[in-house]
mmCIF file of the C-alpha atoms, coordinates in Angstrom:
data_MODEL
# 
_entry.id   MODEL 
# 
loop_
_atom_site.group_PDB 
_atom_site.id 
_atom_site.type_symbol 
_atom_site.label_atom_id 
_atom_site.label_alt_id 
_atom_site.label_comp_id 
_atom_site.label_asym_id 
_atom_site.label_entity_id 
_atom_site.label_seq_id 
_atom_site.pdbx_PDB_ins_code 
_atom_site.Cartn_x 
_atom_site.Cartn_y 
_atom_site.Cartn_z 
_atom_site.occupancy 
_atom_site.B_iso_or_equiv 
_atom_site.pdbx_formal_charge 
_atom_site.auth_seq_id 
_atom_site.auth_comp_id 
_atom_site.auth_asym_id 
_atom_site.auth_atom_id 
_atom_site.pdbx_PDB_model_num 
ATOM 1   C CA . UNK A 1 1   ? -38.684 -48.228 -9.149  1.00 0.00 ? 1   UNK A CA 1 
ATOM 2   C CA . UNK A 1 2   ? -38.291 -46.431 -12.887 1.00 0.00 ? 2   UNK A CA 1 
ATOM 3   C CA . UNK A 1 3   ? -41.617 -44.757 -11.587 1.00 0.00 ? 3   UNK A CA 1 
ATOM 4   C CA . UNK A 1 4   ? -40.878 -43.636 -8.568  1.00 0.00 ? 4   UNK A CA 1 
ATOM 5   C CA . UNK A 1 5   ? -37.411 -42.299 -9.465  1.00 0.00 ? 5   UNK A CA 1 
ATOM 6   C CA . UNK A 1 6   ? -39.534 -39.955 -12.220 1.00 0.00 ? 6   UNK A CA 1 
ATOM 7   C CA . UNK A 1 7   ? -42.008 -39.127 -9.851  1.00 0.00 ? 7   UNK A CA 1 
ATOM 8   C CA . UNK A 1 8   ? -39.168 -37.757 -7.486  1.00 0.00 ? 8   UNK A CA 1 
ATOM 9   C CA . UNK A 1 9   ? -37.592 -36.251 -10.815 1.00 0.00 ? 9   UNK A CA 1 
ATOM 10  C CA . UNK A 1 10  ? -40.774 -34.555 -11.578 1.00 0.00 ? 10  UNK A CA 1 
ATOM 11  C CA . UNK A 1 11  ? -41.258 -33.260 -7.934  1.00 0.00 ? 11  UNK A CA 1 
ATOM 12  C CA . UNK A 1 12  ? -37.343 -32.225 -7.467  1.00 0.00 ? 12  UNK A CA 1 
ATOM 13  C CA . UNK A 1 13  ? -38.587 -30.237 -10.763 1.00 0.00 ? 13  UNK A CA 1 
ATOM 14  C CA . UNK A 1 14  ? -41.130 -29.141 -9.541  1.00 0.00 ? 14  UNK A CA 1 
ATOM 15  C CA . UNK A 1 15  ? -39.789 -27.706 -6.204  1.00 0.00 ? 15  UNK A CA 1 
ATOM 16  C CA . UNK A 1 16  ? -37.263 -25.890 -8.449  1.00 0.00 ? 16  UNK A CA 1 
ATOM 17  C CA . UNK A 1 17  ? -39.848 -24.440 -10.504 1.00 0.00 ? 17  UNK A CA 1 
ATOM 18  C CA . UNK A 1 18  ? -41.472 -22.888 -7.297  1.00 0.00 ? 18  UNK A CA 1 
ATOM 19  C CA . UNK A 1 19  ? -37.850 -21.785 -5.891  1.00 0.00 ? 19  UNK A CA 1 
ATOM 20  C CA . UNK A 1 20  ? -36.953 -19.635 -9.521  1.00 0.00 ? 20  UNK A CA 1 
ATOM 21  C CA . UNK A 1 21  ? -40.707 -18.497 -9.396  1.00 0.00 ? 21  UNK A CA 1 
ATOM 22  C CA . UNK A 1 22  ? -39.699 -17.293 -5.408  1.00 0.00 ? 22  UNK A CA 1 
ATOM 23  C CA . UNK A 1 23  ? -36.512 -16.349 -6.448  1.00 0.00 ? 23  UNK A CA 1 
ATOM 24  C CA . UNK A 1 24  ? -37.972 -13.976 -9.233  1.00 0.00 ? 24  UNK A CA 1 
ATOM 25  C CA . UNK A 1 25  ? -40.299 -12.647 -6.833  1.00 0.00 ? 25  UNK A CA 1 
ATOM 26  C CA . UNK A 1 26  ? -37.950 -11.935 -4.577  1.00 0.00 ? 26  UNK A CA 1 
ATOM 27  C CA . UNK A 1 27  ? -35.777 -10.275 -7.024  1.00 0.00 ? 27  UNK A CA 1 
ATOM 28  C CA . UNK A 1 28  ? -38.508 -7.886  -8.079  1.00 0.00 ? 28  UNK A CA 1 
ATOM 29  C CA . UNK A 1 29  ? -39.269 -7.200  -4.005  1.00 0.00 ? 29  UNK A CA 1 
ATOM 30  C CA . UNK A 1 30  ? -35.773 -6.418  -3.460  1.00 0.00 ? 30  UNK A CA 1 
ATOM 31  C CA . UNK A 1 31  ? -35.630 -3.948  -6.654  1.00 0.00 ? 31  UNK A CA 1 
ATOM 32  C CA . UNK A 1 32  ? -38.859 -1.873  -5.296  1.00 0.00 ? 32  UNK A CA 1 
ATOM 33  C CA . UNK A 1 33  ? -37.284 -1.469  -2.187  1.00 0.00 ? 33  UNK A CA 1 
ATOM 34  C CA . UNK A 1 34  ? -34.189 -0.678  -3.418  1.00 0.00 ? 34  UNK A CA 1 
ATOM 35  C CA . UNK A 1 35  ? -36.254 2.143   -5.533  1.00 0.00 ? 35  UNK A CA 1 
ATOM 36  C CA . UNK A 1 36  ? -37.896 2.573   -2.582  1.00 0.00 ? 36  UNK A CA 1 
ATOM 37  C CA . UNK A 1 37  ? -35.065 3.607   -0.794  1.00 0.00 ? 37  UNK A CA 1 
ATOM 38  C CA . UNK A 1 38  ? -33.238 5.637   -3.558  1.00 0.00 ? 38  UNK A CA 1 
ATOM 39  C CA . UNK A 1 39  ? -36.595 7.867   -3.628  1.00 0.00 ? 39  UNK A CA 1 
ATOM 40  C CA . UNK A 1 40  ? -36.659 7.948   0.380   1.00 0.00 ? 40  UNK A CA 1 
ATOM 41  C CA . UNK A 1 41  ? -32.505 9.040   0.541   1.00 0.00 ? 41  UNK A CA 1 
ATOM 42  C CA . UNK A 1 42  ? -33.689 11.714  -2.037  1.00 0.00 ? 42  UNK A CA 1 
ATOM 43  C CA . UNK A 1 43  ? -36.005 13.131  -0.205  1.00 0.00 ? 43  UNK A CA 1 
ATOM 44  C CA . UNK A 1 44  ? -33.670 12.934  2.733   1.00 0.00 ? 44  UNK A CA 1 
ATOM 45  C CA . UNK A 1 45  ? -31.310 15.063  0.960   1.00 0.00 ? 45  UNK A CA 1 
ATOM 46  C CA . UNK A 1 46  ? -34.380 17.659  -0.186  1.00 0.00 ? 46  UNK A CA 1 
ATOM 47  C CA . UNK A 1 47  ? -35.670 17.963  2.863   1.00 0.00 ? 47  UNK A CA 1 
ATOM 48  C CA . UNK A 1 48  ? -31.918 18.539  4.565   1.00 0.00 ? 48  UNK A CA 1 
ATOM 49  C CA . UNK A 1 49  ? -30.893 21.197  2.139   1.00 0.00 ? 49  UNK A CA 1 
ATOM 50  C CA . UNK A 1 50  ? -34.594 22.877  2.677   1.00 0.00 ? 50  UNK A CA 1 
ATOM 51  C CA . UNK A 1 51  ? -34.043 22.854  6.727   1.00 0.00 ? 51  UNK A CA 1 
ATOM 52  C CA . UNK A 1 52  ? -30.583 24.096  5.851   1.00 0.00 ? 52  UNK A CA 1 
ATOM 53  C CA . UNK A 1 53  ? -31.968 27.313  3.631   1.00 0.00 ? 53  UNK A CA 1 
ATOM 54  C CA . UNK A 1 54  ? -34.671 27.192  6.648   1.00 0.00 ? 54  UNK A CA 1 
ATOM 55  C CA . UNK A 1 55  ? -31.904 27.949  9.456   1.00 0.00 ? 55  UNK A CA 1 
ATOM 56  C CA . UNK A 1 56  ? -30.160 30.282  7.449   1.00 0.00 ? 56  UNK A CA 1 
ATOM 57  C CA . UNK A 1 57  ? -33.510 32.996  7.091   1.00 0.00 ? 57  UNK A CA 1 
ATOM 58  C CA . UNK A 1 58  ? -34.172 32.396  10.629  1.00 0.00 ? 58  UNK A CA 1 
ATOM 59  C CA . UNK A 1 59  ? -30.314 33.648  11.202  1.00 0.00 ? 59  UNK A CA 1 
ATOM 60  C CA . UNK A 1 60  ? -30.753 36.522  8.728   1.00 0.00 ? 60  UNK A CA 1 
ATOM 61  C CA . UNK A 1 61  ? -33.895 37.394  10.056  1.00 0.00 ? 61  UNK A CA 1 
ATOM 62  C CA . UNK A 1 62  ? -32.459 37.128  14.050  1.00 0.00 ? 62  UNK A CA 1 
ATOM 63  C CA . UNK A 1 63  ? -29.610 39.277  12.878  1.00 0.00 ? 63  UNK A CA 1 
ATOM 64  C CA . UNK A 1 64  ? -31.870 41.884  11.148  1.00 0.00 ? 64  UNK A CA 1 
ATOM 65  C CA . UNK A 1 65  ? -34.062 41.894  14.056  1.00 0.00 ? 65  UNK A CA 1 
ATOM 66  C CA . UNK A 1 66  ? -31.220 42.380  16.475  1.00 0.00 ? 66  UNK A CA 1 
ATOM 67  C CA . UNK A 1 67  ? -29.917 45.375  14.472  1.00 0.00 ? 67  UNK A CA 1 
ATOM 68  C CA . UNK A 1 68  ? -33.503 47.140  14.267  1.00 0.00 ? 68  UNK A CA 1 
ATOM 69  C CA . UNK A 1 69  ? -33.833 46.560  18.458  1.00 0.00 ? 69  UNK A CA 1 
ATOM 70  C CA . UNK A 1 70  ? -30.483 48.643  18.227  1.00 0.00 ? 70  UNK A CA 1 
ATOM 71  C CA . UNK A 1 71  ? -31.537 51.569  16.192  1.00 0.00 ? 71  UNK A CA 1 
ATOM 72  C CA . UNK A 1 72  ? -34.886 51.491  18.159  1.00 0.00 ? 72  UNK A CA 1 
ATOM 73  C CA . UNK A 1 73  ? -32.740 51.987  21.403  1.00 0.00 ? 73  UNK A CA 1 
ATOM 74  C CA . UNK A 1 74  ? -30.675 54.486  19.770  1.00 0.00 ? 74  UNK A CA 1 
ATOM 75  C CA . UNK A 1 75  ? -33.657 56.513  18.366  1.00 0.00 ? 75  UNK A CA 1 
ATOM 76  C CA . UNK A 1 76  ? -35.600 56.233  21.917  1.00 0.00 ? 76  UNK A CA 1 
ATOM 77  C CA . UNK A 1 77  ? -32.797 57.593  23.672  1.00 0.00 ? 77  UNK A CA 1 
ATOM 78  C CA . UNK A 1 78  ? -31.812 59.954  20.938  1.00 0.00 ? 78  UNK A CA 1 
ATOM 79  C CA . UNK A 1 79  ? -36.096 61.045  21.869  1.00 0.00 ? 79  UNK A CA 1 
ATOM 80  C CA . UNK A 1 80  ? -35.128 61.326  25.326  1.00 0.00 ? 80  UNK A CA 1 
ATOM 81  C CA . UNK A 1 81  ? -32.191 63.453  24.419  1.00 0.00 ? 81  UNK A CA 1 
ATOM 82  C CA . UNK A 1 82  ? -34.562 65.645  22.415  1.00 0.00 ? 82  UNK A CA 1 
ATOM 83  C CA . UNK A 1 83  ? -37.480 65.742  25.060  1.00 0.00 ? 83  UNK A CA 1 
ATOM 84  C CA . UNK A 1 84  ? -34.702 66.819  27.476  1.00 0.00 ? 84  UNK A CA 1 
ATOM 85  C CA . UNK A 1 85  ? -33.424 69.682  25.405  1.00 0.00 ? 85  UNK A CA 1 
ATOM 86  C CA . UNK A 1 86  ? -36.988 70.734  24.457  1.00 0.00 ? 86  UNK A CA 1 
ATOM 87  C CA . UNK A 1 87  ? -37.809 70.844  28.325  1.00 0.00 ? 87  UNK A CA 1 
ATOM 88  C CA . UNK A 1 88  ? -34.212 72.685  29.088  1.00 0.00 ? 88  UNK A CA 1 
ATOM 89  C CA . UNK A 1 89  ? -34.639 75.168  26.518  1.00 0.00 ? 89  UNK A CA 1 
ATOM 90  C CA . UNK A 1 90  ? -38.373 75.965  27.734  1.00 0.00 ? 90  UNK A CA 1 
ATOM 91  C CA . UNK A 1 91  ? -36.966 76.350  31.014  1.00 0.00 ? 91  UNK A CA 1 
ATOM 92  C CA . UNK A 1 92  ? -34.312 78.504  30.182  1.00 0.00 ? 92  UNK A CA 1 
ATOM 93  C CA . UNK A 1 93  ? -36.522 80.959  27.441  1.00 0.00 ? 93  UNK A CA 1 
ATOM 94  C CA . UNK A 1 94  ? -38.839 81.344  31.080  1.00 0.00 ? 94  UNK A CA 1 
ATOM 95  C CA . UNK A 1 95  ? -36.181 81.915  33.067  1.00 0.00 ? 95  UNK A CA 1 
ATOM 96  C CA . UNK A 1 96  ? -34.600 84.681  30.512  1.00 0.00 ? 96  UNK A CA 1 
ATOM 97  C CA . UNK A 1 97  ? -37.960 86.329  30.034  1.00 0.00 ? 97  UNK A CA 1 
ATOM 98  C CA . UNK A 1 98  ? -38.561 85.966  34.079  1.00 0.00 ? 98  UNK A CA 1 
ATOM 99  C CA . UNK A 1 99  ? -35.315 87.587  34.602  1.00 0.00 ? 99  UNK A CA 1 
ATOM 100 C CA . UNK A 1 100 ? -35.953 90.597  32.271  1.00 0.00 ? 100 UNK A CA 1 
ATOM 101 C CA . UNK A 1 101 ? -39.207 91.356  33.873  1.00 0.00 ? 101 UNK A CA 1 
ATOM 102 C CA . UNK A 1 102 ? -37.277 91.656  37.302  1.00 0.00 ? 102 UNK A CA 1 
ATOM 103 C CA . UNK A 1 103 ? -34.592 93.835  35.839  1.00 0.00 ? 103 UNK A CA 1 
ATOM 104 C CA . UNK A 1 104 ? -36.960 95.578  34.108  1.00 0.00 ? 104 UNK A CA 1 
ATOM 105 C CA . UNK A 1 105 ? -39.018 95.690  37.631  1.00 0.00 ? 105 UNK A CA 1 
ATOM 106 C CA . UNK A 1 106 ? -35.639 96.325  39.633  1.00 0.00 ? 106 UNK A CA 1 
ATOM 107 C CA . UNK A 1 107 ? -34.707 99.368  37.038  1.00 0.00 ? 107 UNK A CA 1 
ATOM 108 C CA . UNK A 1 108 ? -38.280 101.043 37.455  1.00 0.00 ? 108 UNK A CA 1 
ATOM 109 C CA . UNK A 1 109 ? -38.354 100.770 41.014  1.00 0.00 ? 109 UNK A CA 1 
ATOM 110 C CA . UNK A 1 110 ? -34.815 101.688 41.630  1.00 0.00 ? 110 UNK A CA 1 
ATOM 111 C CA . UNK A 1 111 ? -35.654 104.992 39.175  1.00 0.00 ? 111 UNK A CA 1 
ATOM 112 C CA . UNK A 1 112 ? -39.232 105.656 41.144  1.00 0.00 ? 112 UNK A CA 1 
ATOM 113 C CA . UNK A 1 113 ? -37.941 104.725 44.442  1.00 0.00 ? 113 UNK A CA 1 
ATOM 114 C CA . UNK A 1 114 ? -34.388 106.297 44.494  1.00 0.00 ? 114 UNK A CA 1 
ATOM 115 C CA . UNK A 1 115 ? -33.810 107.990 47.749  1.00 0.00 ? 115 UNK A CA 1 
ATOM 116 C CA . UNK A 1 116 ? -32.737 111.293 47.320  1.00 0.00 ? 116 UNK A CA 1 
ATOM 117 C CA . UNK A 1 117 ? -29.820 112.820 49.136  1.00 0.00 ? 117 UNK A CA 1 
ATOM 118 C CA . UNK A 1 118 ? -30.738 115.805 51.406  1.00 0.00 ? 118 UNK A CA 1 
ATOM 119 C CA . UNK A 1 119 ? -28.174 118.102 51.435  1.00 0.00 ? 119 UNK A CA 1 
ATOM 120 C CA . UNK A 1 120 ? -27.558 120.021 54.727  1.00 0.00 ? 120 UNK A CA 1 
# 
């Protein structure tokens, strides 16, 4: 009987030997993973704050590109203006210098041509 209550002794003993050996695993486990995760929320937060400066350039950069459509619009049409002037005052400088030529025509031929008045 003495022996077999030490050989349960010794194997109780035993068993909790194995269970602080587990137990000590475990604990060193659960402190990697707990690093683990301290590293991971980390990166978590990098990664957020870099999306973050991300989504701000890409508003900048929307905005800046909105504002240079404008003054492309405004410069095309401010062309257009131009183009139309150019072709207006080209019109108008042939016009004028068709104009003189027929006054200068009507003038002559009115001098040359001028009927005389016969006097009876």
């Amino acid at each position: 009987m003495v022996s077999s209550a030490e050989l349960e002794k010794k194997m109780i003993l035993k068993q909790q030997a194995q269970l602080q050996k587990e137990e000590g695993q475990n604990r060193l486990e659960l402190h990697a993973k707990l690093e683990k995760l301290e590293m991971l929320e980390k990166e978590c937060l990098k990664l957020t704050a870099t999306q973050r400066i991300a989504e701000d350039k890409i508003k900048h950069l929307e905005e800046k590109l909105c504002k240079e459509e404008h003054q492309h619009k405004l410069i095309q049409d401010k062309k257009a203006q131009i183009s139309y002037s150019s072709v207006l005052e080209s019109l108008l400088g042939v016009l004028h210098i068709s104009m003189k030529k027929y006054s200068t025509c009507v003038c002559i031929s009115e001098t040359i041509y001028q009927p005389q008045h016969r006097s009876n």
